[in-house]
Amino acid sequence: MKISTDRCVACGNCIPVCPVGAIDIDPSIRRAVVDQERCVECFTCYRGLSTEHLNPTLVRTIRTVLGWVRVRFDPEPDVCPTAAIEPQELSWPRIVRRAFSDPLVPHESTGIHGRGTEEVKTNDVTHRVAEGEAGFTIEFGRPTVSASFRDISALTEALAGAGVEFEANNPVTHLMTDKKTGRIREDVLDERVLSAIVEIKTTMDRVPEILETATEAAKKIDTIVSIGVSTRCDDEGRSALEDVLHDEGFAFWRGKTNLGLGRRPQVTRAT
Amino acid sequence: MTNTLHRYGAPQTLADDYIVFAMAARGVNDEGSVEKFRTFLEIARRHRPVNLGDATQGGVYRASKKLNPLAHWFRRDERDPDSLVRNVNQPTVVSAVFDNPESLEGFLGDIREADLGLSINISALTDRADEIARRAGITRHSVEYSLGFFGALDKLPDRATLTLATMCGHGMISFNFAKKMIDWVKEGRRTPESASTYMARFCTCGIFNTTRSCRVLRDCANR
C-alpha cells in the first residue's frame, strides 16, 4: 500500500487503523508514509476508511491556520478526507502478503476467501474429520499481530518432526517445499502476513502429543499462535474430544458447532 | 470463518454473541448455491440480527467512498441489507450475528425447515450452541474448540481492547483503533453506539457484534 504525498494532509487517521502499525507521519515531509517492510497488504486502510475527496491544498491551509491558534482539524476517525491511500501493483513474492492478509481475496490454491480453509465447517459434507479423529487449526499472527513465514516454517517443521500429515487443500501447505519436512519455500520466508492457518489431522490418541509439540514450538517464535481442535460428534451429538482436552488441562468454552445440515447433491444414475 | 473462532472473553461475557454462518464445500455442493445463500440471509433478517455479512462483498456495515464534508456532523446510516442480499452472486460464506438465544433458536428452526443443504455452523459458547440447537430439533455433527492464544503473549493488549479487536478475527480492527474508540467513549467524544459503528465498518465479513461492543465500551466508560 502507498499513501499519495500529493493528496495526504497528515490528519493521522490512517495511523491507528493499520493492524500492524505500519503507518507513521514522516516529520520531514509532513505526510503519512507506509513502512513497506511492516505492511502486510491487508487493505484495511484502503477499504475500511471512508473517503471525502476534499481538495488537499484547501485542507492543508485550513489545518495550518487552525494550528496557529492551537485548534486541531479533527475528521471523523474512520475517514481519509482526501482519498490519499493507493494500492500498488504487487509481484511475487510480495503478493503472498495480500493473499494471506486480505480476506476479500480468495486463495488461488483453494479458491476460498479469508484464510482459504474449510476445516470442520463443511465436515458434514466432506467427512474430512471422522469420529475418533481430531482436526487441528494452528493459526499464526492472530489476533492482529502478524507473522513471518520464517516463524510459520519453524513450527511446521516441528510438527513435521512429530510425523503429522498436513492438509493438502490448504494455502500454507501449498507453500511447502516438502510436506514431509514442513519446510516453507525460501523465497517467501521473510514475507509477513496478518495471519495464516496450518491444518493437520490425527487420531484422537495423538491429541496430547500434538498439542504439546505445537505449544512448545510456539514459545520459540516471535508471534501469537491460536489453536483450534475439532472432531466429529457421535449420533447423540457427544464429543469425545472434550474429555481429552479436560484431561490435558485446557480451558475451553467457545467454538464452532457444525449442525450437520449440509448434504451432497443427489446424483441420478442414467439407466 | 475461523475468523469467528477465537473471540476473546470469559464465558459470562459471551452470552450475547451468536454467529451463524452458511457455507458450501468447494467442488462438492457449491454449484447452484447462490440462491440458497440469499435465502439464508432473508431468513436471518426475519429474526433481527445485529449484523449480516457476505465474505465476498463485505458486511452490512461498510465504508462509504463518497462522503461529503457534512458527514462530520450529519452522517447517514448507510446500512443496506437489501443490496447485501441482492449482490450475493457467487459461492461464498454468509453470516448473521444474533445477540440473544431466543432469536438464534427461532432462526435455527426456520433454517432447519428451509432445508438448504448448506453447512450451517454456530460460532458461540459450545454448550449454549448445542443446547439451543437441540431445542430447535438439531443434533450437532461436529465441533471445533478454541484453545486460545499461545506464544508471544506479551504482544497482546488489555482485555477490553482484545475483546473488541477479536470481534473481527481477520484482524481488520486494529488494537490501536479499538483503544482509540475506548478512549473516545471514555472522554465523551463519541457514544458507544457510534464508536461500535466505526469499528463494524472495518469488519469485512460482517461478524462484528455491535451489541456486545456497546456493552464493552459502556463498561469501560463506567469503570
CSV table of C-alpha atoms in Angstrom, one decimal:
chain,number,residue,atom,x,y,z
A,1,MET,CA,0.0,0.0,0.0
A,2,LYS,CA,1.1,3.6,-0.6
A,3,ILE,CA,0.0,7.0,0.5
A,4,SER,CA,0.0,9.7,-2.1
A,5,THR,CA,2.2,12.6,-0.9
A,6,ASP,CA,0.2,14.9,-3.2
A,7,ARG,CA,-3.1,14.1,-1.5
A,8,CYS,CA,-2.1,13.3,2.1
A,9,VAL,CA,-2.9,16.1,4.6
A,10,ALA,CA,-1.3,14.3,7.6
A,11,CYS,CA,-4.5,14.2,9.5
A,12,GLY,CA,-3.2,10.9,11.1
A,13,ASN,CA,-6.5,8.9,10.8
A,14,CYS,CA,-4.8,6.1,9.0
A,15,ILE,CA,-2.2,5.5,11.7
A,16,PRO,CA,-4.4,3.8,14.3
A,17,VAL,CA,-6.4,1.8,11.8
A,18,CYS,CA,-3.4,-0.1,10.5
A,19,PRO,CA,-3.5,-3.5,12.2
A,20,VAL,CA,0.3,-3.9,12.1
A,21,GLY,CA,1.3,-0.3,12.9
A,22,ALA,CA,3.0,0.3,9.5
A,23,ILE,CA,1.8,3.9,9.0
A,24,ASP,CA,3.5,6.9,10.6
A,25,ILE,CA,3.8,10.6,9.8
A,26,ASP,CA,7.2,11.5,8.4
A,27,PRO,CA,8.0,14.8,10.1
A,28,SER,CA,10.5,15.8,7.3
A,29,ILE,CA,7.8,15.8,4.6
A,30,ARG,CA,4.7,16.2,6.9
A,31,ARG,CA,2.9,13.3,5.2
A,32,ALA,CA,1.8,9.8,6.2
A,33,VAL,CA,4.1,7.1,4.9
A,34,VAL,CA,3.9,3.3,4.9
A,35,ASP,CA,6.7,1.1,6.2
A,36,GLN,CA,6.8,-1.4,3.3
A,37,GLU,CA,8.6,-4.0,5.5
A,38,ARG,CA,5.8,-4.0,8.1
A,39,CYS,CA,2.8,-3.6,5.7
A,40,VAL,CA,1.1,-6.9,5.1
A,41,GLU,CA,-1.1,-5.6,2.2
A,42,CYS,CA,-4.3,-6.3,4.1
A,43,PHE,CA,-6.1,-3.4,2.5
A,44,THR,CA,-7.6,-2.4,5.8
A,45,CYS,CA,-6.7,1.3,5.5
A,46,TYR,CA,-7.7,1.5,1.8
A,47,ARG,CA,-11.0,-0.4,2.2
A,48,GLY,CA,-12.0,0.4,5.8
A,49,LEU,CA,-11.6,4.2,5.7
A,50,SER,CA,-14.4,6.1,4.1
A,51,THR,CA,-13.3,8.9,1.8
A,52,GLU,CA,-14.4,12.5,1.2
A,53,HIS,CA,-12.3,13.6,-1.8
A,54,LEU,CA,-11.6,17.1,-0.4
A,55,ASN,CA,-9.1,19.4,-2.0
A,56,PRO,CA,-5.8,18.6,-0.3
A,57,THR,CA,-4.4,22.2,-0.6
A,58,LEU,CA,-7.5,23.7,0.9
A,59,VAL,CA,-7.4,21.1,3.8
A,60,ARG,CA,-3.7,21.8,4.5
A,61,THR,CA,-4.4,25.5,4.5
A,62,ILE,CA,-7.3,25.1,7.0
A,63,ARG,CA,-5.1,22.8,9.2
A,64,THR,CA,-2.2,25.3,9.2
A,65,VAL,CA,-4.4,28.3,10.0
A,66,LEU,CA,-6.2,26.4,12.8
A,67,GLY,CA,-2.8,25.1,14.1
A,68,TRP,CA,-1.7,28.7,14.7
A,69,VAL,CA,-4.4,29.1,17.3
A,70,ARG,CA,-3.8,25.5,18.6
A,71,VAL,CA,-7.1,24.2,17.2
A,72,ARG,CA,-7.0,20.8,15.7
A,73,PHE,CA,-8.7,19.8,12.5
A,74,ASP,CA,-10.4,16.6,13.6
A,75,PRO,CA,-12.0,14.5,10.8
A,76,GLU,CA,-14.3,11.5,11.6
A,77,PRO,CA,-12.0,8.8,12.9
A,78,ASP,CA,-12.8,6.4,10.0
A,79,VAL,CA,-12.4,8.9,7.2
A,80,CYS,CA,-9.5,9.7,4.9
A,81,PRO,CA,-10.6,13.2,3.9
A,82,THR,CA,-8.6,13.4,0.7
A,83,ALA,CA,-8.7,9.7,-0.5
A,84,ALA,CA,-4.9,9.6,-0.3
A,85,ILE,CA,-4.4,5.8,0.1
A,86,GLU,CA,-3.5,4.0,-3.0
A,87,PRO,CA,-3.0,0.2,-3.7
A,88,GLN,CA,0.2,-0.7,-5.6
A,89,GLU,CA,1.0,-3.4,-8.1
A,90,LEU,CA,2.2,-6.5,-6.2
A,91,SER,CA,4.5,-9.0,-7.7
A,92,TRP,CA,5.9,-12.3,-6.4
A,93,PRO,CA,6.8,-12.9,-3.5
A,94,ARG,CA,5.1,-9.8,-2.0
A,95,ILE,CA,1.8,-10.8,-3.5
A,96,VAL,CA,1.7,-13.6,-0.9
A,97,ARG,CA,1.2,-10.9,1.8
A,98,ARG,CA,-2.2,-9.9,0.3
A,99,ALA,CA,-3.3,-13.4,-0.4
A,100,PHE,CA,-3.0,-14.2,3.3
A,101,SER,CA,-3.9,-10.9,4.8
A,102,ASP,CA,-6.9,-9.5,2.7
A,103,PRO,CA,-10.0,-11.6,3.5
A,104,LEU,CA,-11.7,-10.4,0.3
A,105,VAL,CA,-9.1,-12.1,-1.9
A,106,PRO,CA,-9.6,-15.8,-2.5
A,107,HIS,CA,-6.6,-18.1,-2.2
A,108,GLU,CA,-5.5,-19.4,-5.6
A,109,SER,CA,-4.8,-22.8,-4.2
A,110,THR,CA,-8.2,-23.3,-2.6
A,111,GLY,CA,-10.4,-20.7,-4.1
A,112,ILE,CA,-11.7,-19.8,-0.6
A,113,HIS,CA,-11.8,-16.3,0.8
A,114,GLY,CA,-10.5,-15.4,4.3
A,115,ARG,CA,-7.7,-17.8,5.2
A,116,GLY,CA,-8.5,-20.2,2.5
A,117,THR,CA,-9.6,-23.1,4.7
A,118,GLU,CA,-12.8,-25.1,5.2
A,119,GLU,CA,-11.7,-27.0,8.3
A,120,VAL,CA,-14.6,-28.7,10.1
A,121,LYS,CA,-17.1,-26.1,8.8
A,122,THR,CA,-18.1,-28.4,5.9
A,123,ASN,CA,-17.4,-31.6,7.7
A,124,ASP,CA,-21.0,-32.7,7.4
A,125,VAL,CA,-20.4,-32.8,3.6
A,126,THR,CA,-16.7,-33.6,3.2
A,127,HIS,CA,-16.4,-36.0,6.2
A,128,ARG,CA,-12.8,-34.8,6.5
A,129,VAL,CA,-12.6,-35.5,10.2
A,130,ALA,CA,-14.2,-38.7,11.4
A,131,GLU,CA,-15.2,-40.0,14.8
A,132,GLY,CA,-12.0,-40.9,16.7
A,133,GLU,CA,-10.0,-38.3,14.8
A,134,ALA,CA,-9.1,-34.7,15.6
A,135,GLY,CA,-8.5,-31.8,13.2
A,136,PHE,CA,-6.2,-29.0,14.2
A,137,THR,CA,-6.2,-25.4,13.0
A,138,ILE,CA,-2.9,-23.8,14.1
A,139,GLU,CA,-3.0,-20.1,13.3
A,140,PHE,CA,-0.1,-17.7,13.2
A,141,GLY,CA,-0.2,-14.0,13.7
A,142,ARG,CA,-3.8,-13.8,15.1
A,143,PRO,CA,-5.1,-11.7,16.6
A,144,THR,CA,-3.8,-8.7,14.7
A,145,VAL,CA,-0.1,-9.3,15.4
A,146,SER,CA,1.1,-10.6,12.1
A,147,ALA,CA,3.7,-13.3,11.4
A,148,SER,CA,6.5,-14.1,9.0
A,149,PHE,CA,6.7,-17.3,7.1
A,150,ARG,CA,10.0,-17.9,8.8
A,151,ASP,CA,8.1,-18.2,12.1
A,152,ILE,CA,5.5,-20.3,10.5
A,153,SER,CA,8.1,-22.6,9.0
A,154,ALA,CA,9.7,-23.1,12.4
A,155,LEU,CA,6.5,-24.5,13.8
A,156,THR,CA,5.5,-26.5,10.7
A,157,GLU,CA,8.9,-28.2,10.8
A,158,ALA,CA,8.4,-29.1,14.5
A,159,LEU,CA,5.0,-30.6,13.6
A,160,ALA,CA,6.5,-32.5,10.7
A,161,GLY,CA,9.1,-33.9,13.1
A,162,ALA,CA,6.2,-35.3,15.0
A,163,GLY,CA,5.1,-37.1,11.9
A,164,VAL,CA,1.9,-35.3,11.2
A,165,GLU,CA,0.3,-35.1,7.8
A,166,PHE,CA,-0.6,-31.6,6.6
A,167,GLU,CA,-4.0,-30.9,4.9
A,168,ALA,CA,-3.3,-30.9,1.2
A,169,ASN,CA,-6.1,-28.4,0.4
A,170,ASN,CA,-4.6,-25.6,2.5
A,171,PRO,CA,-2.8,-22.4,1.3
A,172,VAL,CA,0.2,-22.9,3.7
A,173,THR,CA,0.7,-26.5,2.6
A,174,HIS,CA,0.9,-25.2,-0.9
A,175,LEU,CA,3.9,-23.1,0.0
A,176,MET,CA,5.9,-26.0,1.5
A,177,THR,CA,8.8,-27.3,-0.5
A,178,ASP,CA,8.4,-30.7,1.1
A,179,LYS,CA,5.4,-31.8,3.2
A,180,LYS,CA,7.5,-34.4,5.0
A,181,THR,CA,9.8,-31.8,6.5
A,182,GLY,CA,7.2,-28.9,6.7
A,183,ARG,CA,9.8,-26.5,5.3
A,184,ILE,CA,8.3,-23.5,3.6
A,185,ARG,CA,9.9,-22.3,0.3
A,186,GLU,CA,12.9,-20.0,0.8
A,187,ASP,CA,11.6,-17.0,-1.3
A,188,VAL,CA,8.6,-16.3,0.9
A,189,LEU,CA,10.3,-16.9,4.3
A,190,ASP,CA,10.7,-13.1,5.0
A,191,GLU,CA,7.2,-12.1,3.8
A,192,ARG,CA,4.9,-11.0,6.6
A,193,VAL,CA,1.2,-11.8,6.7
A,194,LEU,CA,-1.6,-10.8,9.0
A,195,SER,CA,-2.4,-14.5,9.7
A,196,ALA,CA,-2.1,-17.9,8.2
A,197,ILE,CA,-3.5,-21.3,9.2
A,198,VAL,CA,-1.9,-24.7,9.2
A,199,GLU,CA,-4.3,-27.7,9.2
A,200,ILE,CA,-3.5,-31.2,10.3
A,201,LYS,CA,-5.5,-34.3,11.2
A,202,THR,CA,-4.5,-37.0,13.6
A,203,THR,CA,-6.1,-39.8,15.6
A,204,MET,CA,-7.7,-38.8,18.9
A,205,ASP,CA,-5.0,-40.6,21.0
A,206,ARG,CA,-2.3,-38.3,19.5
A,207,VAL,CA,-4.0,-35.0,20.6
A,208,PRO,CA,-2.0,-34.5,23.8
A,209,GLU,CA,1.3,-35.1,21.9
A,210,ILE,CA,0.5,-32.7,19.1
A,211,LEU,CA,-0.8,-30.0,21.4
A,212,GLU,CA,2.5,-30.3,23.4
A,213,THR,CA,4.6,-30.1,20.2
A,214,ALA,CA,2.6,-27.0,19.0
A,215,THR,CA,2.6,-25.1,22.3
A,216,GLU,CA,6.3,-25.7,22.9
A,217,ALA,CA,7.3,-24.7,19.4
A,218,ALA,CA,5.1,-21.6,19.8
A,219,LYS,CA,7.2,-20.4,22.7
A,220,LYS,CA,10.2,-20.2,20.4
A,221,ILE,CA,8.7,-17.9,17.7
A,222,ASP,CA,8.0,-14.2,17.7
A,223,THR,CA,4.3,-14.2,17.2
A,224,ILE,CA,1.0,-15.4,18.6
A,225,VAL,CA,-0.3,-18.9,17.8
A,226,SER,CA,-4.0,-19.6,18.2
A,227,ILE,CA,-5.1,-23.2,18.3
A,228,GLY,CA,-8.4,-24.8,17.5
A,229,VAL,CA,-9.2,-28.6,17.7
A,230,SER,CA,-12.2,-30.3,16.2
A,231,THR,CA,-13.8,-33.6,15.9
A,232,ARG,CA,-16.9,-35.4,14.6
A,233,CYS,CA,-19.5,-36.0,17.3
A,234,ASP,CA,-21.4,-39.3,17.8
A,235,ASP,CA,-25.0,-39.8,16.8
A,236,GLU,CA,-26.1,-38.2,20.1
A,237,GLY,CA,-24.0,-35.1,19.5
A,238,ARG,CA,-21.4,-36.0,22.1
A,239,SER,CA,-17.8,-35.0,21.5
A,240,ALA,CA,-15.1,-37.4,22.7
A,241,LEU,CA,-12.6,-34.6,22.4
A,242,GLU,CA,-13.9,-32.8,25.4
A,243,ASP,CA,-12.6,-35.4,27.9
A,244,VAL,CA,-9.2,-35.4,26.2
A,245,LEU,CA,-8.8,-31.6,26.4
A,246,HIS,CA,-10.0,-31.6,30.0
A,247,ASP,CA,-7.5,-34.3,30.9
A,248,GLU,CA,-4.8,-32.2,29.4
A,249,GLY,CA,-5.8,-29.2,31.4
A,250,PHE,CA,-7.0,-26.9,28.6
A,251,ALA,CA,-9.8,-24.4,29.4
A,252,PHE,CA,-12.2,-24.1,26.5
A,253,TRP,CA,-15.7,-22.8,26.2
A,254,ARG,CA,-16.1,-21.2,22.8
A,255,GLY,CA,-16.0,-22.7,19.4
A,256,LYS,CA,-17.8,-23.6,16.2
A,257,THR,CA,-20.7,-26.1,16.1
A,258,ASN,CA,-21.4,-27.7,12.7
A,259,LEU,CA,-25.1,-28.5,12.7
A,260,GLY,CA,-25.0,-31.3,10.1
A,261,LEU,CA,-27.5,-29.7,7.8
A,262,GLY,CA,-25.2,-29.8,4.7
A,263,ARG,CA,-25.5,-32.5,2.2
A,264,ARG,CA,-24.0,-33.7,-1.1
A,265,PRO,CA,-26.1,-33.2,-4.2
A,266,GLN,CA,-28.0,-36.3,-5.2
A,267,VAL,CA,-26.6,-37.9,-8.3
A,268,THR,CA,-29.1,-39.6,-10.6
A,269,ARG,CA,-27.5,-42.6,-12.4
A,270,ALA,CA,-28.5,-43.0,-16.1
A,271,THR,CA,-30.1,-46.3,-16.9
B,1,MET,CA,-14.8,-18.1,9.1
B,2,THR,CA,-12.1,-19.3,11.5
B,3,ASN,CA,-12.5,-15.6,11.7
B,4,THR,CA,-15.0,-16.2,14.5
B,5,LEU,CA,-13.3,-19.0,16.3
B,6,HIS,CA,-11.1,-17.1,18.8
B,7,ARG,CA,-13.3,-14.3,20.0
B,8,TYR,CA,-11.8,-13.2,23.3
B,9,GLY,CA,-13.8,-13.2,26.5
B,10,ALA,CA,-14.8,-15.1,29.6
B,11,PRO,CA,-17.9,-17.3,29.2
B,12,GLN,CA,-20.2,-14.8,31.0
B,13,THR,CA,-19.2,-12.1,28.6
B,14,LEU,CA,-20.1,-14.2,25.5
B,15,ALA,CA,-23.8,-14.8,26.4
B,16,ASP,CA,-24.9,-12.1,23.9
B,17,ASP,CA,-22.8,-13.4,21.0
B,18,TYR,CA,-24.0,-15.9,18.4
B,19,ILE,CA,-22.7,-16.0,14.9
B,20,VAL,CA,-24.4,-18.4,12.4
B,21,PHE,CA,-22.8,-18.9,9.0
B,22,ALA,CA,-23.6,-20.9,5.9
B,23,MET,CA,-21.0,-22.4,3.6
B,24,ALA,CA,-20.8,-24.9,0.8
B,25,ALA,CA,-18.0,-27.3,0.2
B,26,ARG,CA,-16.0,-26.2,-2.8
B,27,GLY,CA,-16.4,-28.6,-5.7
B,28,VAL,CA,-19.0,-30.7,-3.8
B,29,ASN,CA,-22.2,-28.8,-3.2
B,30,ASP,CA,-21.4,-25.2,-4.2
B,31,GLU,CA,-22.9,-25.4,-7.6
B,32,GLY,CA,-26.3,-23.6,-7.6
B,33,SER,CA,-25.8,-22.4,-4.1
B,34,VAL,CA,-26.2,-18.6,-4.7
B,35,GLU,CA,-29.9,-18.6,-4.2
B,36,LYS,CA,-29.6,-20.7,-1.1
B,37,PHE,CA,-27.2,-18.1,0.4
B,38,ARG,CA,-29.7,-15.4,-0.3
B,39,THR,CA,-32.4,-17.4,1.3
B,40,PHE,CA,-30.2,-17.8,4.4
B,41,LEU,CA,-29.8,-14.1,4.7
B,42,GLU,CA,-33.5,-13.4,4.1
B,43,ILE,CA,-34.5,-15.9,6.8
B,44,ALA,CA,-31.9,-14.3,9.2
B,45,ARG,CA,-33.4,-10.8,8.6
B,46,ARG,CA,-36.7,-12.0,10.0
B,47,HIS,CA,-35.0,-12.7,13.3
B,48,ARG,CA,-33.5,-9.2,13.8
B,49,PRO,CA,-29.7,-9.9,13.6
B,50,VAL,CA,-27.3,-7.2,14.8
B,51,ASN,CA,-25.1,-7.8,11.7
B,52,LEU,CA,-25.1,-9.6,8.4
B,53,GLY,CA,-22.3,-10.4,6.1
B,54,ASP,CA,-21.0,-12.0,2.9
B,55,ALA,CA,-17.4,-12.9,2.7
B,56,THR,CA,-17.0,-11.9,-0.9
B,57,GLN,CA,-18.6,-8.4,-0.8
B,58,GLY,CA,-18.5,-7.3,2.8
B,59,GLY,CA,-20.8,-6.8,5.7
B,60,VAL,CA,-23.9,-4.7,6.1
B,61,TYR,CA,-21.8,-2.0,7.8
B,62,ARG,CA,-19.2,-0.7,5.3
B,63,ALA,CA,-17.1,2.3,4.4
B,64,SER,CA,-18.5,4.9,2.1
B,65,LYS,CA,-16.2,6.1,-0.7
B,66,LYS,CA,-18.1,9.3,-1.5
B,67,LEU,CA,-18.9,11.1,1.8
B,68,ASN,CA,-19.3,14.9,1.7
B,69,PRO,CA,-17.8,17.1,4.4
B,70,LEU,CA,-21.2,17.4,6.1
B,71,ALA,CA,-20.7,13.8,7.3
B,72,HIS,CA,-18.7,15.3,10.2
B,73,TRP,CA,-22.0,16.5,11.7
B,74,PHE,CA,-24.7,14.5,9.9
B,75,ARG,CA,-23.8,11.0,8.9
B,76,ARG,CA,-26.5,8.8,7.4
B,77,ASP,CA,-26.9,5.2,8.4
B,78,GLU,CA,-25.6,3.6,5.3
B,79,ARG,CA,-26.6,0.0,6.2
B,80,ASP,CA,-28.4,-1.6,3.2
B,81,PRO,CA,-29.3,-5.2,3.8
B,82,ASP,CA,-31.4,-5.3,0.7
B,83,SER,CA,-28.4,-4.7,-1.6
B,84,LEU,CA,-26.3,-7.1,0.5
B,85,VAL,CA,-28.8,-9.9,-0.2
B,86,ARG,CA,-29.2,-8.9,-3.8
B,87,ASN,CA,-25.5,-8.7,-4.5
B,88,VAL,CA,-24.7,-12.3,-3.4
B,89,ASN,CA,-23.6,-13.6,-6.8
B,90,GLN,CA,-21.1,-16.4,-6.2
B,91,PRO,CA,-20.5,-19.3,-3.8
B,92,THR,CA,-19.4,-17.6,-0.6
B,93,VAL,CA,-19.8,-17.7,3.2
B,94,VAL,CA,-22.7,-15.7,4.6
B,95,SER,CA,-23.3,-14.9,8.2
B,96,ALA,CA,-25.7,-13.5,10.7
B,97,VAL,CA,-25.0,-12.3,14.2
B,98,PHE,CA,-27.6,-12.5,17.0
B,99,ASP,CA,-27.4,-11.0,20.4
B,100,ASN,CA,-29.9,-13.3,22.2
B,101,PRO,CA,-30.6,-17.0,22.3
B,102,GLU,CA,-34.3,-16.6,21.5
B,103,SER,CA,-33.6,-15.1,18.1
B,104,LEU,CA,-31.0,-17.8,17.4
B,105,GLU,CA,-33.4,-20.6,18.3
B,106,GLY,CA,-36.1,-19.1,16.1
B,107,PHE,CA,-33.7,-18.7,13.3
B,108,LEU,CA,-32.3,-22.3,13.6
B,109,GLY,CA,-35.9,-23.6,13.5
B,110,ASP,CA,-36.6,-21.8,10.2
B,111,ILE,CA,-33.2,-22.8,8.7
B,112,ARG,CA,-34.0,-26.4,9.5
B,113,GLU,CA,-37.4,-26.1,7.8
B,114,ALA,CA,-35.8,-24.4,4.8
B,115,ASP,CA,-33.5,-27.5,4.3
B,116,LEU,CA,-31.0,-25.6,2.2
B,117,GLY,CA,-28.4,-28.4,2.1
B,118,LEU,CA,-25.6,-25.9,3.0
B,119,SER,CA,-23.3,-26.5,6.0
B,120,ILE,CA,-24.6,-24.3,8.9
B,121,ASN,CA,-22.3,-23.5,11.8
B,122,ILE,CA,-22.8,-21.7,15.0
B,123,SER,CA,-19.9,-19.9,16.5
B,124,ALA,CA,-20.6,-19.2,20.2
B,125,LEU,CA,-20.2,-20.8,23.6
B,126,THR,CA,-20.2,-24.5,22.6
B,127,ASP,CA,-22.5,-25.7,25.4
B,128,ARG,CA,-25.1,-23.0,24.7
B,129,ALA,CA,-24.9,-23.6,20.9
B,130,ASP,CA,-25.5,-27.3,21.5
B,131,GLU,CA,-28.4,-26.6,23.9
B,132,ILE,CA,-30.1,-24.1,21.6
B,133,ALA,CA,-29.7,-26.4,18.5
B,134,ARG,CA,-31.3,-29.3,20.4
B,135,ARG,CA,-34.2,-27.1,21.3
B,136,ALA,CA,-34.6,-26.3,17.6
B,137,GLY,CA,-34.6,-30.1,16.9
B,138,ILE,CA,-31.0,-30.3,15.6
B,139,THR,CA,-28.2,-32.7,16.9
B,140,ARG,CA,-24.8,-31.3,16.2
B,141,HIS,CA,-22.5,-33.1,13.7
B,142,SER,CA,-19.0,-31.7,14.5
B,143,VAL,CA,-17.5,-29.3,16.9
B,144,GLU,CA,-14.3,-27.2,17.0
B,145,TYR,CA,-13.0,-25.7,20.2
B,146,SER,CA,-10.9,-22.6,20.6
B,147,LEU,CA,-8.0,-23.4,23.0
B,148,GLY,CA,-6.9,-19.7,22.9
B,149,PHE,CA,-3.6,-18.0,22.4
B,150,PHE,CA,0.0,-19.2,22.8
B,151,GLY,CA,3.4,-18.0,22.1
B,152,ALA,CA,4.4,-14.3,22.3
B,153,LEU,CA,1.5,-13.3,24.6
B,154,ASP,CA,3.4,-10.0,25.5
B,155,LYS,CA,2.2,-8.7,22.2
B,156,LEU,CA,-1.4,-8.7,23.3
B,157,PRO,CA,-3.2,-5.6,24.6
B,158,ASP,CA,-5.6,-5.2,27.6
B,159,ARG,CA,-8.8,-7.2,27.9
B,160,ALA,CA,-11.3,-4.6,26.6
B,161,THR,CA,-9.1,-3.8,23.5
B,162,LEU,CA,-8.7,-7.5,22.9
B,163,THR,CA,-12.4,-8.2,23.2
B,164,LEU,CA,-13.3,-5.5,20.7
B,165,ALA,CA,-10.5,-6.3,18.2
B,166,THR,CA,-11.1,-10.1,18.1
B,167,MET,CA,-14.7,-9.5,17.0
B,168,CYS,CA,-13.1,-9.3,13.6
B,169,GLY,CA,-10.9,-12.4,13.6
B,170,HIS,CA,-9.4,-11.4,10.2
B,171,GLY,CA,-7.6,-8.6,12.1
B,172,MET,CA,-9.3,-5.7,10.3
B,173,ILE,CA,-9.9,-3.9,13.6
B,174,SER,CA,-6.5,-2.9,14.9
B,175,PHE,CA,-5.7,-2.8,18.6
B,176,ASN,CA,-4.8,0.8,18.2
B,177,PHE,CA,-8.2,1.7,16.7
B,178,ALA,CA,-10.1,-0.3,19.3
B,179,LYS,CA,-8.1,1.5,22.0
B,180,LYS,CA,-8.8,4.9,20.4
B,181,MET,CA,-12.6,4.1,20.4
B,182,ILE,CA,-12.4,3.1,24.1
B,183,ASP,CA,-10.7,6.4,24.9
B,184,TRP,CA,-13.1,8.5,22.8
B,185,VAL,CA,-16.1,6.9,24.6
B,186,LYS,CA,-14.4,7.5,28.0
B,187,GLU,CA,-13.8,11.1,27.1
B,188,GLY,CA,-17.4,11.5,26.0
B,189,ARG,CA,-16.3,12.3,22.4
B,190,ARG,CA,-18.5,9.6,20.9
B,191,THR,CA,-21.3,7.4,22.1
B,192,PRO,CA,-20.8,3.6,22.4
B,193,GLU,CA,-23.2,3.2,19.5
B,194,SER,CA,-21.2,5.4,17.1
B,195,ALA,CA,-17.9,4.0,18.2
B,196,SER,CA,-19.2,0.5,17.6
B,197,THR,CA,-20.4,1.5,14.1
B,198,TYR,CA,-16.9,2.9,13.2
B,199,MET,CA,-15.4,-0.4,14.2
B,200,ALA,CA,-18.1,-2.5,12.5
B,201,ARG,CA,-17.3,-0.8,9.2
B,202,PHE,CA,-13.8,-2.4,9.2
B,203,CYS,CA,-15.1,-5.9,9.7
B,204,THR,CA,-15.4,-7.1,6.1
B,205,CYS,CA,-17.3,-10.3,6.9
B,206,GLY,CA,-20.0,-8.6,8.8
B,207,ILE,CA,-19.5,-10.6,12.0
B,208,PHE,CA,-18.8,-7.7,14.4
B,209,ASN,CA,-21.3,-7.8,17.2
B,210,THR,CA,-22.4,-4.2,17.8
B,211,THR,CA,-24.5,-5.1,20.9
B,212,ARG,CA,-21.5,-6.7,22.6
B,213,SER,CA,-19.2,-3.9,21.6
B,214,CYS,CA,-21.6,-1.2,23.1
B,215,ARG,CA,-21.7,-3.2,26.3
B,216,VAL,CA,-17.9,-3.4,26.5
B,217,LEU,CA,-17.5,0.3,25.7
B,218,ARG,CA,-20.1,1.3,28.3
B,219,ASP,CA,-18.3,-0.9,30.9
B,220,CYS,CA,-15.0,0.8,30.1
B,221,ALA,CA,-16.6,4.3,30.4
B,222,ASN,CA,-18.2,3.4,33.7
B,223,ARG,CA,-15.1,1.9,35.3
